[in-house]
């Protein structure tokens, strides 16, 4: 009983300390940039339901509250005991559990493929066994003691600007190392290296998101992955939970939402900037995706300034 009480005390103590640090970094509702550009802290004091989000590559930690990220074929529950990693942009619908008396507090650390691959090369050079499974780009896992220790040190460092300037790069590298050591680390790496059919498909996602590729077609992208169109679609949906066109549409609409923050760009120009030739089609698809018109979204963004994101 004494040992159990000691463990409980340590868990409660850790939770209290990390929440105190997170609240100092995010004292108000919304997304907060930290002294480390690749790390952000988010706070919400109300629950969100079925909110679309184009999640950027990174590791998501929830320190208080719960976040459910859903796409067809994959559902991730992120809470104080579980984290989520995405190594490529993924479109989700998100539900959160939050209240004024118990706000949602989360930390997002950007994922850097170059860092991950450098670490993997050193692991192999040292004789570490790295298996060759099918590629994935999204996974979740349990926060063990090593990850808890990392989170505490990360938040402590972020609260000290001098320590952050000196130590943050080492901490970010440490996180990538911890992630690659986990069971699905080698599957994430397979995607980064383009191994196998799914790895090749994953590598083409950047082509779909590259606005400079004028006239790009799914046939062209499938051919670059050395796959037939049907096979390409099948593997793409297994990775992202959507078809390539649905994925591209979600990315364009979220880019449009970001452009709406500027009053200097009219709504028709916003649609054209993200690839829509007609304003009516852009308006229709924006409303279908976000549940609001682009004009309504702009007003909401103006009212709540830059921190209007719900998730």
mmCIF file of C-alpha atoms in Angstrom:
data_model
loop_
_atom_site.group_PDB
_atom_site.id
_atom_site.type_symbol
_atom_site.label_atom_id
_atom_site.label_comp_id
_atom_site.label_asym_id
_atom_site.label_seq_id
_atom_site.Cartn_x
_atom_site.Cartn_y
_atom_site.Cartn_z
ATOM 1 C CA UNK A 1 0.000 0.000 0.000
ATOM 2 C CA UNK A 2 2.844 2.369 0.799
ATOM 3 C CA UNK A 3 4.399 1.778 -2.643
ATOM 4 C CA UNK A 4 1.056 2.417 -4.366
ATOM 5 C CA UNK A 5 0.588 5.649 -2.413
ATOM 6 C CA UNK A 6 4.090 6.753 -3.430
ATOM 7 C CA UNK A 7 3.403 6.063 -7.118
ATOM 8 C CA UNK A 8 0.056 7.909 -6.920
ATOM 9 C CA UNK A 9 1.777 10.886 -5.280
ATOM 10 C CA UNK A 10 4.405 10.984 -8.026
ATOM 11 C CA UNK A 11 1.753 10.877 -10.790
ATOM 12 C CA UNK A 12 -0.308 13.644 -9.185
ATOM 13 C CA UNK A 13 2.828 15.701 -8.613
ATOM 14 C CA UNK A 14 3.922 15.341 -12.258
ATOM 15 C CA UNK A 15 0.456 16.300 -13.531
ATOM 16 C CA UNK A 16 0.309 19.372 -11.310
ATOM 17 C CA UNK A 17 3.745 20.574 -12.406
ATOM 18 C CA UNK A 18 3.202 20.154 -16.159
ATOM 19 C CA UNK A 19 -0.228 21.823 -15.970
ATOM 20 C CA UNK A 20 1.253 24.756 -14.080
ATOM 21 C CA UNK A 21 3.933 25.166 -16.735
ATOM 22 C CA UNK A 22 1.453 24.804 -19.621
ATOM 23 C CA UNK A 23 -0.902 27.392 -18.114
ATOM 24 C CA UNK A 24 1.999 29.832 -17.845
ATOM 25 C CA UNK A 25 2.705 29.336 -21.565
ATOM 26 C CA UNK A 26 -0.997 29.531 -22.552
ATOM 27 C CA UNK A 27 -2.735 31.896 -20.112
ATOM 28 C CA UNK A 28 -5.611 32.658 -22.510
ATOM 29 C CA UNK A 29 -7.773 30.710 -24.964
ATOM 30 C CA UNK A 30 -6.184 29.914 -28.315
ATOM 31 C CA UNK A 31 -2.880 28.906 -29.848
ATOM 32 C CA UNK A 32 0.276 30.348 -28.308
ATOM 33 C CA UNK A 33 3.681 30.498 -29.941
ATOM 34 C CA UNK A 34 6.511 29.618 -27.562
ATOM 35 C CA UNK A 35 10.170 30.703 -27.577
ATOM 36 C CA UNK A 36 10.716 27.603 -29.741
ATOM 37 C CA UNK A 37 9.120 28.262 -33.172
ATOM 38 C CA UNK A 38 8.330 24.573 -33.728
ATOM 39 C CA UNK A 39 6.453 24.179 -30.430
ATOM 40 C CA UNK A 40 3.010 25.636 -29.688
ATOM 41 C CA UNK A 41 0.682 25.400 -26.694
ATOM 42 C CA UNK A 42 -3.103 25.478 -27.030
ATOM 43 C CA UNK A 43 -5.839 26.265 -24.521
ATOM 44 C CA UNK A 44 -9.621 25.896 -24.893
ATOM 45 C CA UNK A 45 -12.315 26.449 -22.269
ATOM 46 C CA UNK A 46 -15.257 25.000 -24.217
ATOM 47 C CA UNK A 47 -15.857 21.684 -25.959
ATOM 48 C CA UNK A 48 -15.767 21.378 -29.756
ATOM 49 C CA UNK A 49 -17.725 18.911 -31.864
ATOM 50 C CA UNK A 50 -16.828 17.558 -35.307
ATOM 51 C CA UNK A 51 -14.498 20.453 -36.205
ATOM 52 C CA UNK A 52 -12.502 19.928 -39.445
ATOM 53 C CA UNK A 53 -8.754 20.412 -39.170
ATOM 54 C CA UNK A 54 -5.798 19.828 -41.461
ATOM 55 C CA UNK A 55 -3.288 18.575 -38.898
ATOM 56 C CA UNK A 56 0.306 19.483 -39.700
ATOM 57 C CA UNK A 57 3.131 16.968 -39.096
ATOM 58 C CA UNK A 58 3.999 16.777 -35.429
ATOM 59 C CA UNK A 59 3.478 15.156 -32.049
ATOM 60 C CA UNK A 60 0.370 16.155 -30.107
ATOM 61 C CA UNK A 61 0.311 15.897 -26.327
ATOM 62 C CA UNK A 62 -2.825 16.590 -24.270
ATOM 63 C CA UNK A 63 -1.964 17.611 -20.710
ATOM 64 C CA UNK A 64 -5.570 18.120 -19.603
ATOM 65 C CA UNK A 65 -8.817 17.190 -21.320
ATOM 66 C CA UNK A 66 -9.361 14.864 -24.279
ATOM 67 C CA UNK A 67 -9.171 15.213 -28.043
ATOM 68 C CA UNK A 68 -10.556 12.685 -30.515
ATOM 69 C CA UNK A 69 -9.185 12.920 -34.045
ATOM 70 C CA UNK A 70 -11.162 10.961 -36.633
ATOM 71 C CA UNK A 71 -10.763 10.170 -40.301
ATOM 72 C CA UNK A 72 -12.227 7.152 -42.107
ATOM 73 C CA UNK A 73 -10.309 4.088 -40.963
ATOM 74 C CA UNK A 74 -8.481 5.798 -38.114
ATOM 75 C CA UNK A 75 -9.566 7.237 -34.763
ATOM 76 C CA UNK A 76 -7.026 8.560 -32.271
ATOM 77 C CA UNK A 77 -7.910 9.373 -28.661
ATOM 78 C CA UNK A 78 -5.346 11.775 -27.210
ATOM 79 C CA UNK A 79 -5.391 12.467 -23.463
ATOM 80 C CA UNK A 80 -2.884 12.824 -20.592
ATOM 81 C CA UNK A 81 -1.946 9.155 -21.068
ATOM 82 C CA UNK A 82 -1.715 9.049 -24.885
ATOM 83 C CA UNK A 83 0.003 11.101 -27.600
ATOM 84 C CA UNK A 84 -0.443 11.190 -31.381
ATOM 85 C CA UNK A 85 2.142 11.526 -34.150
ATOM 86 C CA UNK A 86 1.569 12.532 -37.774
ATOM 87 C CA UNK A 87 4.541 12.554 -40.155
ATOM 88 C CA UNK A 88 2.563 14.165 -43.000
ATOM 89 C CA UNK A 89 -0.414 16.563 -43.114
ATOM 90 C CA UNK A 90 -3.659 14.656 -42.390
ATOM 91 C CA UNK A 91 -7.278 15.867 -42.505
ATOM 92 C CA UNK A 92 -9.271 15.032 -39.378
ATOM 93 C CA UNK A 93 -12.579 15.873 -37.723
ATOM 94 C CA UNK A 94 -11.983 16.676 -34.086
ATOM 95 C CA UNK A 95 -14.028 16.453 -30.884
ATOM 96 C CA UNK A 96 -12.679 17.932 -27.659
ATOM 97 C CA UNK A 97 -13.551 17.762 -23.989
ATOM 98 C CA UNK A 98 -12.980 21.118 -22.254
ATOM 99 C CA UNK A 99 -14.611 23.523 -19.793
ATOM 100 C CA UNK A 100 -13.819 26.836 -18.108
ATOM 101 C CA UNK A 101 -13.174 25.007 -14.835
ATOM 102 C CA UNK A 102 -11.021 22.396 -16.579
ATOM 103 C CA UNK A 103 -9.603 23.804 -19.839
ATOM 104 C CA UNK A 104 -8.080 21.683 -22.562
ATOM 105 C CA UNK A 105 -4.293 22.162 -22.548
ATOM 106 C CA UNK A 106 -2.188 20.692 -25.336
ATOM 107 C CA UNK A 107 1.338 20.892 -26.732
ATOM 108 C CA UNK A 108 2.221 20.379 -30.406
ATOM 109 C CA UNK A 109 5.827 19.754 -31.466
ATOM 110 C CA UNK A 110 6.495 19.890 -35.216
ATOM 111 C CA UNK A 111 7.891 16.710 -36.769
ATOM 112 C CA UNK A 112 11.067 17.130 -38.834
ATOM 113 C CA UNK A 113 11.681 14.329 -41.379
ATOM 114 C CA UNK A 114 15.336 15.309 -41.834
ATOM 115 C CA UNK A 115 16.005 14.952 -38.107
ATOM 116 C CA UNK A 116 14.185 11.610 -37.974
ATOM 117 C CA UNK A 117 16.126 10.208 -40.923
ATOM 118 C CA UNK A 118 19.455 11.400 -39.534
ATOM 119 C CA UNK A 119 18.714 9.675 -36.227
ATOM 120 C CA UNK A 120 17.618 6.506 -38.045
ATOM 121 C CA UNK A 121 20.861 6.420 -40.043
ATOM 122 C CA UNK A 122 22.880 6.633 -36.830
ATOM 123 C CA UNK A 123 20.779 3.912 -35.201
ATOM 124 C CA UNK A 124 21.499 1.611 -38.146
ATOM 125 C CA UNK A 125 25.194 2.528 -38.125
ATOM 126 C CA UNK A 126 25.340 1.519 -34.452
ATOM 127 C CA UNK A 127 23.872 -1.857 -35.342
ATOM 128 C CA UNK A 128 20.316 -1.167 -34.222
ATOM 129 C CA UNK A 129 17.710 -3.388 -35.855
ATOM 130 C CA UNK A 130 15.211 -1.360 -37.881
ATOM 131 C CA UNK A 131 12.493 -3.498 -39.436
ATOM 132 C CA UNK A 132 10.899 -2.764 -42.814
ATOM 133 C CA UNK A 133 7.103 -2.695 -42.269
ATOM 134 C CA UNK A 134 4.442 -1.078 -44.451
ATOM 135 C CA UNK A 135 4.567 2.715 -44.270
ATOM 136 C CA UNK A 136 2.201 4.757 -42.093
ATOM 137 C CA UNK A 137 1.863 8.505 -41.497
ATOM 138 C CA UNK A 138 -0.294 8.591 -38.355
ATOM 139 C CA UNK A 139 -0.061 6.704 -35.093
ATOM 140 C CA UNK A 140 -0.767 7.087 -31.389
ATOM 141 C CA UNK A 141 0.831 5.600 -28.319
ATOM 142 C CA UNK A 142 0.975 5.551 -24.560
ATOM 143 C CA UNK A 143 2.955 8.200 -22.675
ATOM 144 C CA UNK A 144 5.457 6.187 -20.654
ATOM 145 C CA UNK A 145 7.858 7.392 -17.971
ATOM 146 C CA UNK A 146 10.532 8.460 -20.474
ATOM 147 C CA UNK A 147 7.987 10.573 -22.376
ATOM 148 C CA UNK A 148 6.673 12.095 -19.138
ATOM 149 C CA UNK A 149 10.200 13.049 -18.164
ATOM 150 C CA UNK A 150 10.735 14.570 -21.610
ATOM 151 C CA UNK A 151 7.494 16.593 -21.413
ATOM 152 C CA UNK A 152 8.386 18.041 -18.030
ATOM 153 C CA UNK A 153 11.844 19.068 -19.226
ATOM 154 C CA UNK A 154 10.421 20.500 -22.466
ATOM 155 C CA UNK A 155 7.870 22.693 -20.683
ATOM 156 C CA UNK A 156 10.401 23.788 -18.061
ATOM 157 C CA UNK A 157 12.807 24.814 -20.823
ATOM 158 C CA UNK A 158 10.100 26.687 -22.773
ATOM 159 C CA UNK A 159 9.384 28.782 -19.673
ATOM 160 C CA UNK A 160 13.029 29.910 -19.542
ATOM 161 C CA UNK A 161 14.023 31.882 -22.699
ATOM 162 C CA UNK A 162 17.766 31.515 -22.096
ATOM 163 C CA UNK A 163 17.532 27.766 -21.471
ATOM 164 C CA UNK A 164 15.283 27.463 -24.516
ATOM 165 C CA UNK A 165 17.818 29.093 -26.831
ATOM 166 C CA UNK A 166 20.546 26.762 -25.601
ATOM 167 C CA UNK A 167 18.707 23.466 -25.064
ATOM 168 C CA UNK A 168 15.647 23.312 -27.320
ATOM 169 C CA UNK A 169 17.306 21.752 -30.387
ATOM 170 C CA UNK A 170 18.631 18.901 -28.265
ATOM 171 C CA UNK A 171 15.186 18.324 -26.744
ATOM 172 C CA UNK A 172 13.489 18.268 -30.152
ATOM 173 C CA UNK A 173 16.051 15.745 -31.361
ATOM 174 C CA UNK A 174 15.477 13.656 -28.247
ATOM 175 C CA UNK A 175 11.748 13.515 -28.968
ATOM 176 C CA UNK A 176 12.366 12.247 -32.502
ATOM 177 C CA UNK A 177 14.658 9.568 -31.052
ATOM 178 C CA UNK A 178 11.998 8.499 -28.524
ATOM 179 C CA UNK A 179 9.395 8.254 -31.295
ATOM 180 C CA UNK A 180 11.603 6.164 -33.588
ATOM 181 C CA UNK A 181 12.324 3.728 -30.760
ATOM 182 C CA UNK A 182 8.641 2.890 -30.382
ATOM 183 C CA UNK A 183 6.955 -0.071 -32.048
ATOM 184 C CA UNK A 184 5.631 1.912 -35.028
ATOM 185 C CA UNK A 185 8.688 4.134 -35.405
ATOM 186 C CA UNK A 186 10.058 2.003 -38.232
ATOM 187 C CA UNK A 187 6.713 2.210 -40.094
ATOM 188 C CA UNK A 188 6.837 6.025 -39.858
ATOM 189 C CA UNK A 189 10.406 5.877 -41.158
ATOM 190 C CA UNK A 190 9.333 3.625 -44.045
ATOM 191 C CA UNK A 191 6.989 6.388 -45.167
ATOM 192 C CA UNK A 192 9.674 9.063 -44.944
ATOM 193 C CA UNK A 193 12.027 6.944 -47.037
ATOM 194 C CA UNK A 194 9.354 6.013 -49.579
ATOM 195 C CA UNK A 195 9.741 2.272 -48.998
ATOM 196 C CA UNK A 196 7.163 -0.066 -50.517
ATOM 197 C CA UNK A 197 3.968 0.885 -52.327
ATOM 198 C CA UNK A 198 2.540 2.918 -49.436
ATOM 199 C CA UNK A 199 5.834 4.653 -48.873
ATOM 200 C CA UNK A 200 5.853 5.741 -52.521
ATOM 201 C CA UNK A 201 2.265 6.973 -52.229
ATOM 202 C CA UNK A 202 3.092 8.890 -49.084
ATOM 203 C CA UNK A 203 5.956 10.638 -50.839
ATOM 204 C CA UNK A 204 3.535 11.892 -53.516
ATOM 205 C CA UNK A 205 1.350 13.750 -50.986
ATOM 206 C CA UNK A 206 3.746 16.689 -51.191
ATOM 207 C CA UNK A 207 3.173 16.812 -54.957
ATOM 208 C CA UNK A 208 -0.571 17.137 -54.394
ATOM 209 C CA UNK A 209 -0.038 20.021 -51.977
ATOM 210 C CA UNK A 210 2.460 21.871 -54.157
ATOM 211 C CA UNK A 211 0.581 24.830 -55.630
ATOM 212 C CA UNK A 212 3.371 25.436 -58.146
ATOM 213 C CA UNK A 213 2.520 22.248 -60.019
ATOM 214 C CA UNK A 214 0.094 23.710 -62.562
ATOM 215 C CA UNK A 215 -2.215 21.169 -64.161
ATOM 216 C CA UNK A 216 -1.200 18.301 -61.909
ATOM 217 C CA UNK A 217 -3.485 15.256 -62.208
ATOM 218 C CA UNK A 218 -3.978 12.199 -60.024
ATOM 219 C CA UNK A 219 -2.917 10.054 -62.993
ATOM 220 C CA UNK A 220 0.400 11.906 -63.126
ATOM 221 C CA UNK A 221 0.989 11.509 -59.397
ATOM 222 C CA UNK A 222 0.061 7.801 -59.486
ATOM 223 C CA UNK A 223 2.505 7.280 -62.351
ATOM 224 C CA UNK A 224 5.273 8.968 -60.333
ATOM 225 C CA UNK A 225 4.604 6.376 -57.592
ATOM 226 C CA UNK A 226 4.882 3.614 -60.246
ATOM 227 C CA UNK A 227 1.338 2.442 -59.454
ATOM 228 C CA UNK A 228 -1.867 2.007 -61.378
ATOM 229 C CA UNK A 229 -4.652 4.467 -60.577
ATOM 230 C CA UNK A 230 -6.790 1.934 -58.669
ATOM 231 C CA UNK A 231 -3.859 0.720 -56.577
ATOM 232 C CA UNK A 232 -2.751 4.291 -55.890
ATOM 233 C CA UNK A 233 -6.239 5.249 -54.647
ATOM 234 C CA UNK A 234 -6.413 2.172 -52.422
ATOM 235 C CA UNK A 235 -3.061 2.828 -50.743
ATOM 236 C CA UNK A 236 -3.744 6.552 -50.431
ATOM 237 C CA UNK A 237 -7.033 5.933 -48.642
ATOM 238 C CA UNK A 238 -5.365 3.449 -46.284
ATOM 239 C CA UNK A 239 -2.811 6.121 -45.350
ATOM 240 C CA UNK A 240 -4.979 9.236 -45.153
ATOM 241 C CA UNK A 241 -8.555 7.993 -44.833
ATOM 242 C CA UNK A 242 -9.622 9.910 -47.947
ATOM 243 C CA UNK A 243 -9.206 9.910 -51.699
ATOM 244 C CA UNK A 244 -6.439 12.062 -53.210
ATOM 245 C CA UNK A 245 -9.012 14.597 -54.453
ATOM 246 C CA UNK A 246 -10.701 14.818 -51.025
ATOM 247 C CA UNK A 247 -7.302 15.290 -49.429
ATOM 248 C CA UNK A 248 -6.348 18.068 -51.836
ATOM 249 C CA UNK A 249 -9.718 19.749 -51.380
ATOM 250 C CA UNK A 250 -9.354 19.764 -47.585
ATOM 251 C CA UNK A 251 -5.876 21.274 -47.872
ATOM 252 C CA UNK A 252 -7.101 24.000 -50.229
ATOM 253 C CA UNK A 253 -10.046 24.919 -48.028
ATOM 254 C CA UNK A 254 -7.887 25.183 -44.912
ATOM 255 C CA UNK A 255 -5.441 27.359 -46.844
ATOM 256 C CA UNK A 256 -8.406 29.510 -47.850
ATOM 257 C CA UNK A 257 -9.470 29.839 -44.230
ATOM 258 C CA UNK A 258 -6.034 31.147 -43.337
ATOM 259 C CA UNK A 259 -6.180 33.671 -46.194
ATOM 260 C CA UNK A 260 -9.538 34.940 -44.900
ATOM 261 C CA UNK A 261 -7.698 36.418 -41.912
ATOM 262 C CA UNK A 262 -6.556 39.217 -44.214
ATOM 263 C CA UNK A 263 -9.116 41.898 -45.104
ATOM 264 C CA UNK A 264 -6.932 42.914 -48.044
ATOM 265 C CA UNK A 265 -8.010 39.875 -50.090
ATOM 266 C CA UNK A 266 -11.622 39.558 -51.249
ATOM 267 C CA UNK A 267 -13.389 36.220 -51.089
ATOM 268 C CA UNK A 268 -13.297 35.610 -54.849
ATOM 269 C CA UNK A 269 -9.535 36.168 -54.838
ATOM 270 C CA UNK A 270 -9.166 33.775 -51.901
ATOM 271 C CA UNK A 271 -10.877 31.031 -53.888
ATOM 272 C CA UNK A 272 -8.691 31.674 -56.923
ATOM 273 C CA UNK A 273 -5.533 31.688 -54.792
ATOM 274 C CA UNK A 274 -6.172 28.128 -53.604
ATOM 275 C CA UNK A 275 -7.091 26.740 -57.017
ATOM 276 C CA UNK A 276 -10.821 27.377 -57.562
ATOM 277 C CA UNK A 277 -11.773 28.847 -60.926
ATOM 278 C CA UNK A 278 -15.299 29.850 -59.890
ATOM 279 C CA UNK A 279 -16.461 31.703 -56.781
ATOM 280 C CA UNK A 280 -19.717 29.741 -56.548
ATOM 281 C CA UNK A 281 -17.953 26.374 -56.391
ATOM 282 C CA UNK A 282 -15.505 27.705 -53.797
ATOM 283 C CA UNK A 283 -18.309 29.127 -51.646
ATOM 284 C CA UNK A 284 -20.335 25.924 -51.872
ATOM 285 C CA UNK A 285 -17.444 23.637 -50.915
ATOM 286 C CA UNK A 286 -16.230 25.970 -48.145
ATOM 287 C CA UNK A 287 -19.695 25.916 -46.549
ATOM 288 C CA UNK A 288 -19.953 22.147 -46.889
ATOM 289 C CA UNK A 289 -16.558 21.633 -45.223
ATOM 290 C CA UNK A 290 -16.719 24.170 -42.370
ATOM 291 C CA UNK A 291 -20.476 24.547 -41.877
ATOM 292 C CA UNK A 292 -20.195 28.312 -42.457
ATOM 293 C CA UNK A 293 -19.845 30.535 -45.493
ATOM 294 C CA UNK A 294 -16.492 32.149 -46.190
ATOM 295 C CA UNK A 295 -18.025 35.532 -45.291
ATOM 296 C CA UNK A 296 -19.285 34.187 -41.953
ATOM 297 C CA UNK A 297 -15.885 32.648 -41.292
ATOM 298 C CA UNK A 298 -14.131 35.957 -41.955
ATOM 299 C CA UNK A 299 -16.408 37.748 -39.480
ATOM 300 C CA UNK A 300 -15.701 35.069 -36.862
ATOM 301 C CA UNK A 301 -11.975 35.436 -37.446
ATOM 302 C CA UNK A 302 -12.230 39.211 -37.057
ATOM 303 C CA UNK A 303 -14.132 38.968 -33.776
ATOM 304 C CA UNK A 304 -11.691 36.572 -32.167
ATOM 305 C CA UNK A 305 -8.550 37.899 -33.898
ATOM 306 C CA UNK A 306 -5.843 35.335 -34.635
ATOM 307 C CA UNK A 307 -6.787 32.863 -31.898
ATOM 308 C CA UNK A 308 -10.156 31.792 -33.250
ATOM 309 C CA UNK A 309 -9.221 28.157 -33.908
ATOM 310 C CA UNK A 310 -11.295 25.800 -31.788
ATOM 311 C CA UNK A 311 -8.810 22.937 -31.920
#
